Amino acid sequence: MNTAQTAAPTRATHLSLGGQIGRRLFLKNAAFAAGMLAFPAIIPSRVLGKDAPSSKIQIGQIGCGRIARDHDLGETLRYTKLGRVVAVCDLDSRRMAEGKTLVEQFYKRQKNLPAGTVKTYGDYREMLQRGEIDAVMISTPDHWHAQPAIEAAFAKKDVYLQKPTSLTVVEGRQLCEAIKKSGIILQLGTQQRSMAQFRIAAELVRNGRIGKLRTVRIGLPGDPSGPVEKETPPPATLNYDAWLGSTPLMPYIEKKVHPQRGYGRPGWLRVDQFGAGMITGWGQHHFDSAAWGMDTELTGPVWVEAEAEFPKSGIWDVHGKFFAKAGYANGVEMFTSSPNKDYRNGIRYEGDKGWIFVSRGNYTASASDPVSAKKQANALDASDPAILLSKIGPDETHLYKSSNQHANWLECIKTRKAPISPVEAGHRACTVCLITHIAMRLRRRLEWDPAIERFKNDDEANKLLRREQRKPYGTDYLTKS
């Protein structure tokens, strides 16, 4: 390995990630203490009342890549009466500058709104110190989800977090505990909950319109294996060591990270070191929606098994074609597959009196979504059209209604009510993804205890519930007191 490509971070670039929970994380951090004696108190602008410099939610954007530009910023910026994006952060200085420009140009085009200047940060921890920041959106690669969300909770910043919730089951549980202790609002980016068809399907299933639910079938997109590529020095604009974060050192290859020009689908999505492939990439969306209809949001399966193909060459190593099964304590069995004629991208609930199929229809979150919108046009279907016309009575189960995931988050920051996609439900859906991925690797049935989040009598599988974290990065070093 070329050591020049993985040189140790400088003190100025890498503010220490060690320290104590909460406020102590900032006040007692040795690296920070070397450079400053104290920090200003963190007082969110929303608590200062109507005479504050701004009564709108002041938002910082962490990560300025594809999903931030196409989705998170795009969805949030338009709610100008609720919030304002005032800062952006990215480990790639070019992307950070382009994110700043995107936000500033948006406000410049708005009538009756001051254009303003968007601040930039190369390290999100500096952003979290700022008292004027109320909330952050985290649109980073999967291996950089849980840690900044936990640190935002310590700093009392509300969070919009892209899925998957975490890289491991243990990391996800650490996040849940941090959010619970802090009392902040955290919304997961499982935006299917804010699409009417997914709520309608779940309500119909939970109210018995297809009889007793027996089976759930889920279709997910697939990922190809990658070409053979040579390593190169990382670009000067990218803080590559920090980008790797808690994961092992790895020589830089652009197609394993993100494009240096444009915002196409990044290669890290297909690298096992940074995620788990489509089983988490889209799996959390569909497992979350399925759990809504199954009434299993706060639990999980009691067994899983899976088989999958993994690339034998090339730079991308996440699973390809796969088939997975899971069983729940209520007797429902769930089958999940990569694309084939029997498993369209979506969720099919099957009961003893009929079935309901639901998908995103022609919705796409990003221009580079790995599915064809034309093939997804049928968003809601049933064995009998009368099922879909059935009205849910006042005494029946009615699920949380939201028309936009980001607007719901902003509204909940104002009201302090629970959002439509809270952290515990997100963690449980992500856990289904992660234990399925473990079953893919071990190629055998695994017995799961959702109450304690451990496999039964299986040390080999339980070791995979966490990953070794490379210091000074990682959630393990944040949650130790």
PDB file of C-alpha atoms in Angstrom, residues 75-364:
ATOM      1  CA  GLU A  75     -36.711  18.749  -0.927  1.00  0.00           C
ATOM      2  CA  THR A  76     -35.838  20.999   2.025  1.00  0.00           C
ATOM      3  CA  LEU A  77     -34.907  24.286   0.353  1.00  0.00           C
ATOM      4  CA  ARG A  78     -38.423  24.862  -0.935  1.00  0.00           C
ATOM      5  CA  TYR A  79     -39.891  25.051   2.570  1.00  0.00           C
ATOM      6  CA  THR A  80     -38.675  28.604   3.005  1.00  0.00           C
ATOM      7  CA  LYS A  81     -41.267  29.453   5.661  1.00  0.00           C
ATOM      8  CA  LEU A  82     -40.051  26.673   7.939  1.00  0.00           C
ATOM      9  CA  GLY A  83     -36.301  26.617   7.582  1.00  0.00           C
ATOM     10  CA  ARG A  84     -33.222  27.925   5.883  1.00  0.00           C
ATOM     11  CA  VAL A  85     -29.995  26.148   4.938  1.00  0.00           C
ATOM     12  CA  VAL A  86     -27.191  28.327   6.302  1.00  0.00           C
ATOM     13  CA  ALA A  87     -24.149  26.039   6.145  1.00  0.00           C
ATOM     14  CA  VAL A  88     -22.734  23.113   4.168  1.00  0.00           C
ATOM     15  CA  CYS A  89     -19.990  20.612   4.937  1.00  0.00           C
ATOM     16  CA  ASP A  90     -18.113  18.048   2.874  1.00  0.00           C
ATOM     17  CA  LEU A  91     -14.761  16.277   2.977  1.00  0.00           C
ATOM     18  CA  ASP A  92     -14.401  17.055  -0.735  1.00  0.00           C
ATOM     19  CA  SER A  93     -13.741  20.803  -0.995  1.00  0.00           C
ATOM     20  CA  ARG A  94     -14.943  20.917  -4.596  1.00  0.00           C
ATOM     21  CA  ARG A  95     -18.279  19.378  -3.702  1.00  0.00           C
ATOM     22  CA  MET A  96     -18.546  21.647  -0.680  1.00  0.00           C
ATOM     23  CA  ALA A  97     -18.029  24.742  -2.840  1.00  0.00           C
ATOM     24  CA  GLU A  98     -20.600  23.533  -5.357  1.00  0.00           C
ATOM     25  CA  GLY A  99     -23.044  22.816  -2.536  1.00  0.00           C
ATOM     26  CA  LYS A 100     -22.581  26.341  -1.238  1.00  0.00           C
ATOM     27  CA  THR A 101     -23.247  27.719  -4.721  1.00  0.00           C
ATOM     28  CA  LEU A 102     -26.361  25.586  -5.171  1.00  0.00           C
ATOM     29  CA  VAL A 103     -27.904  26.848  -1.924  1.00  0.00           C
ATOM     30  CA  GLU A 104     -26.940  30.484  -2.408  1.00  0.00           C
ATOM     31  CA  GLN A 105     -28.274  30.528  -5.962  1.00  0.00           C
ATOM     32  CA  PHE A 106     -31.566  29.034  -4.790  1.00  0.00           C
ATOM     33  CA  TYR A 107     -32.122  31.817  -2.265  1.00  0.00           C
ATOM     34  CA  LYS A 108     -30.978  34.442  -4.732  1.00  0.00           C
ATOM     35  CA  ARG A 109     -33.786  33.363  -7.074  1.00  0.00           C
ATOM     36  CA  GLN A 110     -36.471  33.657  -4.390  1.00  0.00           C
ATOM     37  CA  LYS A 111     -38.505  36.837  -4.219  1.00  0.00           C
ATOM     38  CA  ASN A 112     -38.787  38.561  -0.824  1.00  0.00           C
ATOM     39  CA  LEU A 113     -35.948  36.463   0.610  1.00  0.00           C
ATOM     40  CA  PRO A 114     -32.476  37.824   1.371  1.00  0.00           C
ATOM     41  CA  ALA A 115     -29.840  35.895  -0.564  1.00  0.00           C
ATOM     42  CA  GLY A 116     -27.386  35.560   2.298  1.00  0.00           C
ATOM     43  CA  THR A 117     -24.059  33.759   2.510  1.00  0.00           C
ATOM     44  CA  VAL A 118     -23.787  30.062   3.238  1.00  0.00           C
ATOM     45  CA  LYS A 119     -20.935  29.077   5.543  1.00  0.00           C
ATOM     46  CA  THR A 120     -18.686  26.143   4.700  1.00  0.00           C
ATOM     47  CA  TYR A 121     -17.046  23.573   6.953  1.00  0.00           C
ATOM     48  CA  GLY A 122     -14.504  20.902   6.102  1.00  0.00           C
ATOM     49  CA  ASP A 123     -15.283  19.138   9.389  1.00  0.00           C
ATOM     50  CA  TYR A 124     -18.879  18.678  10.524  1.00  0.00           C
ATOM     51  CA  ARG A 125     -17.871  18.858  14.204  1.00  0.00           C
ATOM     52  CA  GLU A 126     -17.042  22.521  13.739  1.00  0.00           C
ATOM     53  CA  MET A 127     -20.555  23.021  12.379  1.00  0.00           C
ATOM     54  CA  LEU A 128     -22.062  21.235  15.367  1.00  0.00           C
ATOM     55  CA  GLN A 129     -20.363  23.717  17.708  1.00  0.00           C
ATOM     56  CA  ARG A 130     -22.190  26.653  16.174  1.00  0.00           C
ATOM     57  CA  GLY A 131     -25.031  27.894  18.337  1.00  0.00           C
ATOM     58  CA  GLU A 132     -26.925  29.325  15.373  1.00  0.00           C
ATOM     59  CA  ILE A 133     -27.323  25.850  13.820  1.00  0.00           C
ATOM     60  CA  ASP A 134     -30.550  24.177  14.956  1.00  0.00           C
ATOM     61  CA  ALA A 135     -30.559  21.066  12.808  1.00  0.00           C
ATOM     62  CA  VAL A 136     -28.461  19.102  10.332  1.00  0.00           C
ATOM     63  CA  MET A 137     -29.154  16.886   7.354  1.00  0.00           C
ATOM     64  CA  ILE A 138     -26.736  13.971   7.036  1.00  0.00           C
ATOM     65  CA  SER A 139     -26.389  12.838   3.426  1.00  0.00           C
ATOM     66  CA  THR A 140     -23.062  11.041   3.672  1.00  0.00           C
ATOM     67  CA  PRO A 141     -21.937   7.548   2.579  1.00  0.00           C
ATOM     68  CA  ASP A 142     -23.412   4.723   4.649  1.00  0.00           C
ATOM     69  CA  HIS A 143     -20.354   4.248   6.869  1.00  0.00           C
ATOM     70  CA  TRP A 144     -20.645   7.899   7.916  1.00  0.00           C
ATOM     71  CA  HIS A 145     -24.293   7.840   9.060  1.00  0.00           C
ATOM     72  CA  ALA A 146     -24.428   6.842  12.711  1.00  0.00           C
ATOM     73  CA  GLN A 147     -21.387   8.707  14.028  1.00  0.00           C
ATOM     74  CA  PRO A 148     -22.314  12.268  12.971  1.00  0.00           C
ATOM     75  CA  ALA A 149     -25.924  11.616  13.991  1.00  0.00           C
ATOM     76  CA  ILE A 150     -24.803  10.624  17.485  1.00  0.00           C
ATOM     77  CA  GLU A 151     -22.537  13.657  17.739  1.00  0.00           C
ATOM     78  CA  ALA A 152     -25.379  15.892  16.551  1.00  0.00           C
ATOM     79  CA  ALA A 153     -27.534  14.423  19.318  1.00  0.00           C
ATOM     80  CA  PHE A 154     -24.814  15.246  21.857  1.00  0.00           C
ATOM     81  CA  ALA A 155     -24.840  18.816  20.529  1.00  0.00           C
ATOM     82  CA  LYS A 156     -28.667  18.974  20.726  1.00  0.00           C
ATOM     83  CA  LYS A 157     -29.103  19.396  16.984  1.00  0.00           C
ATOM     84  CA  ASP A 158     -32.143  17.840  15.326  1.00  0.00           C
ATOM     85  CA  VAL A 159     -31.259  15.435  12.529  1.00  0.00           C
ATOM     86  CA  TYR A 160     -32.477  14.260   9.149  1.00  0.00           C
ATOM     87  CA  LEU A 161     -30.511  11.076   8.480  1.00  0.00           C
ATOM     88  CA  GLN A 162     -30.269   9.265   5.194  1.00  0.00           C
ATOM     89  CA  LYS A 163     -30.784   5.526   5.308  1.00  0.00           C
ATOM     90  CA  PRO A 164     -29.435   2.979   6.033  1.00  0.00           C
ATOM     91  CA  THR A 165     -29.496   3.936   9.690  1.00  0.00           C
ATOM     92  CA  SER A 166     -26.155   2.329  10.449  1.00  0.00           C
ATOM     93  CA  LEU A 167     -23.362   0.123   9.140  1.00  0.00           C
ATOM     94  CA  THR A 168     -23.876  -2.496  11.877  1.00  0.00           C
ATOM     95  CA  VAL A 169     -26.576  -3.585  14.321  1.00  0.00           C
ATOM     96  CA  VAL A 170     -24.489  -2.529  17.320  1.00  0.00           C
ATOM     97  CA  GLU A 171     -23.857   0.907  15.804  1.00  0.00           C
ATOM     98  CA  GLY A 172     -27.601   1.318  15.211  1.00  0.00           C
ATOM     99  CA  ARG A 173     -28.436   0.505  18.813  1.00  0.00           C
ATOM    100  CA  GLN A 174     -25.853   3.045  19.982  1.00  0.00           C
ATOM    101  CA  LEU A 175     -27.586   5.649  17.823  1.00  0.00           C
ATOM    102  CA  CYS A 176     -31.012   4.807  19.248  1.00  0.00           C
ATOM    103  CA  GLU A 177     -29.739   5.231  22.793  1.00  0.00           C
ATOM    104  CA  ALA A 178     -28.102   8.558  21.983  1.00  0.00           C
ATOM    105  CA  ILE A 179     -31.279   9.925  20.407  1.00  0.00           C
ATOM    106  CA  LYS A 180     -33.396   8.712  23.316  1.00  0.00           C
ATOM    107  CA  LYS A 181     -31.135  10.383  25.869  1.00  0.00           C
ATOM    108  CA  SER A 182     -30.855  13.656  23.972  1.00  0.00           C
ATOM    109  CA  GLY A 183     -34.531  14.109  23.137  1.00  0.00           C
ATOM    110  CA  ILE A 184     -33.756  15.520  19.707  1.00  0.00           C
ATOM    111  CA  ILE A 185     -35.952  14.979  16.655  1.00  0.00           C
ATOM    112  CA  LEU A 186     -34.411  12.476  14.257  1.00  0.00           C
ATOM    113  CA  GLN A 187     -36.120  11.673  10.993  1.00  0.00           C
ATOM    114  CA  LEU A 188     -34.910   8.765   8.855  1.00  0.00           C
ATOM    115  CA  GLY A 189     -34.856   9.225   5.090  1.00  0.00           C
ATOM    116  CA  THR A 190     -37.299   6.366   4.508  1.00  0.00           C
ATOM    117  CA  GLN A 191     -39.514   8.664   2.468  1.00  0.00           C
ATOM    118  CA  GLN A 192     -41.842   5.898   1.294  1.00  0.00           C
ATOM    119  CA  ARG A 193     -43.750   6.545   4.537  1.00  0.00           C
ATOM    120  CA  SER A 194     -44.698   9.929   3.117  1.00  0.00           C
ATOM    121  CA  MET A 195     -45.997   8.424  -0.131  1.00  0.00           C
ATOM    122  CA  ALA A 196     -49.728   7.897   0.112  1.00  0.00           C
ATOM    123  CA  GLN A 197     -49.778   4.489  -1.571  1.00  0.00           C
ATOM    124  CA  PHE A 198     -47.497   2.883   1.033  1.00  0.00           C
ATOM    125  CA  ARG A 199     -49.638   4.195   3.899  1.00  0.00           C
ATOM    126  CA  ILE A 200     -52.851   3.115   2.172  1.00  0.00           C
ATOM    127  CA  ALA A 201     -51.501  -0.366   1.511  1.00  0.00           C
ATOM    128  CA  ALA A 202     -50.336  -0.747   5.117  1.00  0.00           C
ATOM    129  CA  GLU A 203     -53.670   0.471   6.506  1.00  0.00           C
ATOM    130  CA  LEU A 204     -55.639  -1.910   4.305  1.00  0.00           C
ATOM    131  CA  VAL A 205     -53.479  -4.841   5.363  1.00  0.00           C
ATOM    132  CA  ARG A 206     -53.586  -3.985   9.063  1.00  0.00           C
ATOM    133  CA  ASN A 207     -57.349  -3.600   8.922  1.00  0.00           C
ATOM    134  CA  GLY A 208     -57.845  -7.040   7.433  1.00  0.00           C
ATOM    135  CA  ARG A 209     -58.874  -6.161   3.890  1.00  0.00           C
ATOM    136  CA  ILE A 210     -56.909  -9.136   2.522  1.00  0.00           C
ATOM    137  CA  GLY A 211     -57.785 -11.351   5.464  1.00  0.00           C
ATOM    138  CA  LYS A 212     -55.082 -12.782   7.672  1.00  0.00           C
ATOM    139  CA  LEU A 213     -51.653 -11.790   6.405  1.00  0.00           C
ATOM    140  CA  ARG A 214     -49.609 -14.865   5.523  1.00  0.00           C
ATOM    141  CA  THR A 215     -46.757 -13.802   3.260  1.00  0.00           C
ATOM    142  CA  VAL A 216     -44.863 -10.690   2.205  1.00  0.00           C
ATOM    143  CA  ARG A 217     -42.810 -10.688  -1.011  1.00  0.00           C
ATOM    144  CA  ILE A 218     -40.288  -7.925  -1.666  1.00  0.00           C
ATOM    145  CA  GLY A 219     -38.399  -7.173  -4.872  1.00  0.00           C
ATOM    146  CA  LEU A 220     -35.206  -5.100  -4.772  1.00  0.00           C
ATOM    147  CA  PRO A 221     -32.942  -3.715  -7.519  1.00  0.00           C
ATOM    148  CA  GLY A 222     -29.551  -5.305  -8.163  1.00  0.00           C
ATOM    149  CA  ASP A 223     -25.932  -4.201  -8.429  1.00  0.00           C
ATOM    150  CA  PRO A 224     -23.354  -5.258 -11.039  1.00  0.00           C
ATOM    151  CA  SER A 225     -19.760  -6.218 -10.340  1.00  0.00           C
ATOM    152  CA  GLY A 226     -17.206  -3.600 -11.242  1.00  0.00           C
ATOM    153  CA  PRO A 227     -14.295  -3.342 -13.647  1.00  0.00           C
ATOM    154  CA  VAL A 228     -10.676  -3.838 -12.672  1.00  0.00           C
ATOM    155  CA  GLU A 229      -9.168  -0.458 -11.830  1.00  0.00           C
ATOM    156  CA  LYS A 230      -5.733   0.712 -10.700  1.00  0.00           C
ATOM    157  CA  GLU A 231      -5.180   2.767  -7.587  1.00  0.00           C
ATOM    158  CA  THR A 232      -4.165   6.406  -7.932  1.00  0.00           C
ATOM    159  CA  PRO A 233      -3.276   9.170  -5.472  1.00  0.00           C
ATOM    160  CA  PRO A 234      -6.422  10.700  -3.981  1.00  0.00           C
ATOM    161  CA  PRO A 235      -7.282  14.155  -5.349  1.00  0.00           C
ATOM    162  CA  ALA A 236      -5.999  17.139  -3.403  1.00  0.00           C
ATOM    163  CA  THR A 237      -9.591  18.291  -2.876  1.00  0.00           C
ATOM    164  CA  LEU A 238     -10.561  15.147  -0.922  1.00  0.00           C
ATOM    165  CA  ASN A 239      -9.665  14.428   2.699  1.00  0.00           C
ATOM    166  CA  TYR A 240      -9.452  10.724   1.936  1.00  0.00           C
ATOM    167  CA  ASP A 241      -8.377   9.475   5.353  1.00  0.00           C
ATOM    168  CA  ALA A 242     -11.387  11.147   6.947  1.00  0.00           C
ATOM    169  CA  TRP A 243     -13.621   9.877   4.141  1.00  0.00           C
ATOM    170  CA  LEU A 244     -12.594   6.294   4.993  1.00  0.00           C
ATOM    171  CA  GLY A 245     -13.539   7.061   8.579  1.00  0.00           C
ATOM    172  CA  SER A 246     -13.853   4.057  10.873  1.00  0.00           C
ATOM    173  CA  THR A 247     -13.322   1.568   8.021  1.00  0.00           C
ATOM    174  CA  PRO A 248      -9.917   0.052   7.192  1.00  0.00           C
ATOM    175  CA  LEU A 249      -7.282   1.871   5.155  1.00  0.00           C
ATOM    176  CA  MET A 250      -7.756   1.251   1.447  1.00  0.00           C
ATOM    177  CA  PRO A 251      -5.836   2.534  -1.601  1.00  0.00           C
ATOM    178  CA  TYR A 252      -7.761   5.230  -3.428  1.00  0.00           C
ATOM    179  CA  ILE A 253      -9.683   4.243  -6.550  1.00  0.00           C
ATOM    180  CA  GLU A 254     -12.120   6.869  -7.811  1.00  0.00           C
ATOM    181  CA  LYS A 255     -14.766   4.317  -8.781  1.00  0.00           C
ATOM    182  CA  LYS A 256     -14.780   3.044  -5.194  1.00  0.00           C
ATOM    183  CA  VAL A 257     -15.486   6.522  -3.859  1.00  0.00           C
ATOM    184  CA  HIS A 258     -17.431   9.102  -5.893  1.00  0.00           C
ATOM    185  CA  PRO A 259     -17.004  10.787  -9.281  1.00  0.00           C
ATOM    186  CA  GLN A 260     -14.632  13.699  -9.347  1.00  0.00           C
ATOM    187  CA  ARG A 261     -16.762  15.284 -12.043  1.00  0.00           C
ATOM    188  CA  GLY A 262     -20.508  15.246 -11.869  1.00  0.00           C
ATOM    189  CA  TYR A 263     -22.869  13.570  -9.433  1.00  0.00           C
ATOM    190  CA  GLY A 264     -23.592  10.166 -10.901  1.00  0.00           C
ATOM    191  CA  ARG A 265     -24.194   7.099  -8.754  1.00  0.00           C
ATOM    192  CA  PRO A 266     -21.083   6.701  -6.578  1.00  0.00           C
ATOM    193  CA  GLY A 267     -19.004   3.550  -6.477  1.00  0.00           C
ATOM    194  CA  TRP A 268     -18.926   3.295  -2.671  1.00  0.00           C
ATOM    195  CA  LEU A 269     -22.509   1.993  -2.840  1.00  0.00           C
ATOM    196  CA  ARG A 270     -21.070  -1.217  -4.308  1.00  0.00           C
ATOM    197  CA  VAL A 271     -18.189  -1.691  -1.869  1.00  0.00           C
ATOM    198  CA  ASP A 272     -18.830  -3.930   1.134  1.00  0.00           C
ATOM    199  CA  GLN A 273     -16.450  -1.924   3.298  1.00  0.00           C
ATOM    200  CA  PHE A 274     -18.794   1.051   3.176  1.00  0.00           C
ATOM    201  CA  GLY A 275     -22.184  -0.691   3.212  1.00  0.00           C
ATOM    202  CA  ALA A 276     -23.863  -3.908   2.198  1.00  0.00           C
ATOM    203  CA  GLY A 277     -25.212  -3.237  -1.291  1.00  0.00           C
ATOM    204  CA  MET A 278     -28.837  -3.211  -2.294  1.00  0.00           C
ATOM    205  CA  ILE A 279     -29.936  -5.170   0.752  1.00  0.00           C
ATOM    206  CA  THR A 280     -29.381  -1.975   2.736  1.00  0.00           C
ATOM    207  CA  GLY A 281     -29.469   0.559  -0.120  1.00  0.00           C
ATOM    208  CA  TRP A 282     -33.087  -0.172  -1.000  1.00  0.00           C
ATOM    209  CA  GLY A 283     -33.774  -2.866   1.553  1.00  0.00           C
ATOM    210  CA  GLN A 284     -34.339  -0.440   4.413  1.00  0.00           C
ATOM    211  CA  HIS A 285     -36.992   1.367   2.383  1.00  0.00           C
ATOM    212  CA  HIS A 286     -38.977  -1.764   1.620  1.00  0.00           C
ATOM    213  CA  PHE A 287     -38.392  -3.539   4.945  1.00  0.00           C
ATOM    214  CA  ASP A 288     -39.559  -0.392   6.733  1.00  0.00           C
ATOM    215  CA  SER A 289     -42.691  -0.127   4.598  1.00  0.00           C
ATOM    216  CA  ALA A 290     -43.389  -3.849   4.960  1.00  0.00           C
ATOM    217  CA  ALA A 291     -43.081  -3.629   8.734  1.00  0.00           C
ATOM    218  CA  TRP A 292     -45.657  -0.827   8.675  1.00  0.00           C
ATOM    219  CA  GLY A 293     -48.177  -3.190   7.115  1.00  0.00           C
ATOM    220  CA  MET A 294     -47.066  -6.201   9.166  1.00  0.00           C
ATOM    221  CA  ASP A 295     -47.303  -4.250  12.463  1.00  0.00           C
ATOM    222  CA  THR A 296     -43.735  -5.279  13.310  1.00  0.00           C
ATOM    223  CA  GLU A 297     -42.078  -1.850  13.326  1.00  0.00           C
ATOM    224  CA  LEU A 298     -40.573  -2.234  16.790  1.00  0.00           C
ATOM    225  CA  THR A 299     -39.471  -5.841  16.575  1.00  0.00           C
ATOM    226  CA  GLY A 300     -38.040  -8.066  13.861  1.00  0.00           C
ATOM    227  CA  PRO A 301     -37.900 -11.574  12.447  1.00  0.00           C
ATOM    228  CA  VAL A 302     -37.122 -14.599  14.619  1.00  0.00           C
ATOM    229  CA  TRP A 303     -35.132 -16.324  11.878  1.00  0.00           C
ATOM    230  CA  VAL A 304     -33.475 -15.443   8.583  1.00  0.00           C
ATOM    231  CA  GLU A 305     -31.751 -17.344   5.808  1.00  0.00           C
ATOM    232  CA  ALA A 306     -30.323 -16.201   2.484  1.00  0.00           C
ATOM    233  CA  GLU A 307     -28.207 -17.134  -0.483  1.00  0.00           C
ATOM    234  CA  ALA A 308     -26.399 -14.677  -2.706  1.00  0.00           C
ATOM    235  CA  GLU A 309     -23.857 -14.373  -5.482  1.00  0.00           C
ATOM    236  CA  PHE A 310     -20.783 -12.267  -4.770  1.00  0.00           C
ATOM    237  CA  PRO A 311     -18.358 -10.980  -7.441  1.00  0.00           C
ATOM    238  CA  LYS A 312     -15.155 -12.963  -7.887  1.00  0.00           C
ATOM    239  CA  SER A 313     -13.313 -10.111  -9.596  1.00  0.00           C
ATOM    240  CA  GLY A 314     -13.518  -6.362 -10.094  1.00  0.00           C
ATOM    241  CA  ILE A 315     -13.546  -3.470  -7.651  1.00  0.00           C
ATOM    242  CA  TRP A 316     -17.150  -3.813  -6.470  1.00  0.00           C
ATOM    243  CA  ASP A 317     -17.810  -6.633  -4.054  1.00  0.00           C
ATOM    244  CA  VAL A 318     -21.341  -6.279  -2.672  1.00  0.00           C
ATOM    245  CA  HIS A 319     -23.868  -9.023  -3.334  1.00  0.00           C
ATOM    246  CA  GLY A 320     -25.426  -9.527  -6.748  1.00  0.00           C
ATOM    247  CA  LYS A 321     -28.394 -11.850  -7.277  1.00  0.00           C
ATOM    248  CA  PHE A 322     -29.875 -13.085  -4.018  1.00  0.00           C
ATOM    249  CA  PHE A 323     -32.896 -14.657  -2.367  1.00  0.00           C
ATOM    250  CA  ALA A 324     -33.746 -14.335   1.320  1.00  0.00           C
ATOM    251  CA  LYS A 325     -36.374 -15.614   3.724  1.00  0.00           C
ATOM    252  CA  ALA A 326     -37.420 -14.420   7.170  1.00  0.00           C
ATOM    253  CA  GLY A 327     -40.005 -15.599   9.662  1.00  0.00           C
ATOM    254  CA  TYR A 328     -41.834 -13.536  12.277  1.00  0.00           C
ATOM    255  CA  ALA A 329     -43.356 -14.492  15.623  1.00  0.00           C
ATOM    256  CA  ASN A 330     -46.828 -13.686  14.263  1.00  0.00           C
ATOM    257  CA  GLY A 331     -46.457 -16.430  11.651  1.00  0.00           C
ATOM    258  CA  VAL A 332     -45.837 -14.166   8.657  1.00  0.00           C
ATOM    259  CA  GLU A 333     -43.051 -15.188   6.300  1.00  0.00           C
ATOM    260  CA  MET A 334     -41.198 -12.618   4.210  1.00  0.00           C
ATOM    261  CA  PHE A 335     -39.373 -13.434   0.965  1.00  0.00           C
ATOM    262  CA  THR A 336     -36.983 -10.939  -0.609  1.00  0.00           C
ATOM    263  CA  SER A 337     -35.319 -11.246  -4.001  1.00  0.00           C
ATOM    264  CA  SER A 338     -33.186  -9.461  -6.519  1.00  0.00           C
ATOM    265  CA  PRO A 339     -35.114  -8.593  -9.719  1.00  0.00           C
ATOM    266  CA  ASN A 340     -36.858 -11.386 -11.609  1.00  0.00           C
ATOM    267  CA  LYS A 341     -40.223 -11.938 -13.262  1.00  0.00           C
ATOM    268  CA  ASP A 342     -41.809 -13.005  -9.967  1.00  0.00           C
ATOM    269  CA  TYR A 343     -40.365 -10.185  -7.841  1.00  0.00           C
ATOM    270  CA  ARG A 344     -40.989  -6.687  -9.125  1.00  0.00           C
ATOM    271  CA  ASN A 345     -39.438  -3.791  -7.241  1.00  0.00           C
ATOM    272  CA  GLY A 346     -41.981  -3.241  -4.489  1.00  0.00           C
ATOM    273  CA  ILE A 347     -43.928  -5.037  -1.763  1.00  0.00           C
ATOM    274  CA  ARG A 348     -46.645  -7.625  -2.176  1.00  0.00           C
ATOM    275  CA  TYR A 349     -48.769  -8.470   0.864  1.00  0.00           C
ATOM    276  CA  GLU A 350     -50.571 -11.814   0.557  1.00  0.00           C
ATOM    277  CA  GLY A 351     -53.455 -12.759   2.841  1.00  0.00           C
ATOM    278  CA  ASP A 352     -55.978 -15.598   2.882  1.00  0.00           C
ATOM    279  CA  LYS A 353     -58.524 -13.350   1.130  1.00  0.00           C
ATOM    280  CA  GLY A 354     -56.402 -11.534  -1.454  1.00  0.00           C
ATOM    281  CA  TRP A 355     -53.243  -9.538  -2.089  1.00  0.00           C
ATOM    282  CA  ILE A 356     -52.014  -5.944  -2.373  1.00  0.00           C
ATOM    283  CA  PHE A 357     -48.932  -4.788  -4.277  1.00  0.00           C
ATOM    284  CA  VAL A 358     -47.345  -1.372  -3.698  1.00  0.00           C
ATOM    285  CA  SER A 359     -44.343   0.373  -5.245  1.00  0.00           C
ATOM    286  CA  ARG A 360     -42.991   3.870  -5.768  1.00  0.00           C
ATOM    287  CA  GLY A 361     -44.700   4.205  -9.110  1.00  0.00           C
ATOM    288  CA  ASN A 362     -42.805   6.656 -11.308  1.00  0.00           C
ATOM    289  CA  TYR A 363     -41.137   8.421  -8.383  1.00  0.00           C
ATOM    290  CA  THR A 364     -37.338   8.620  -8.275  1.00  0.00           C
TER     291      THR A 364
END
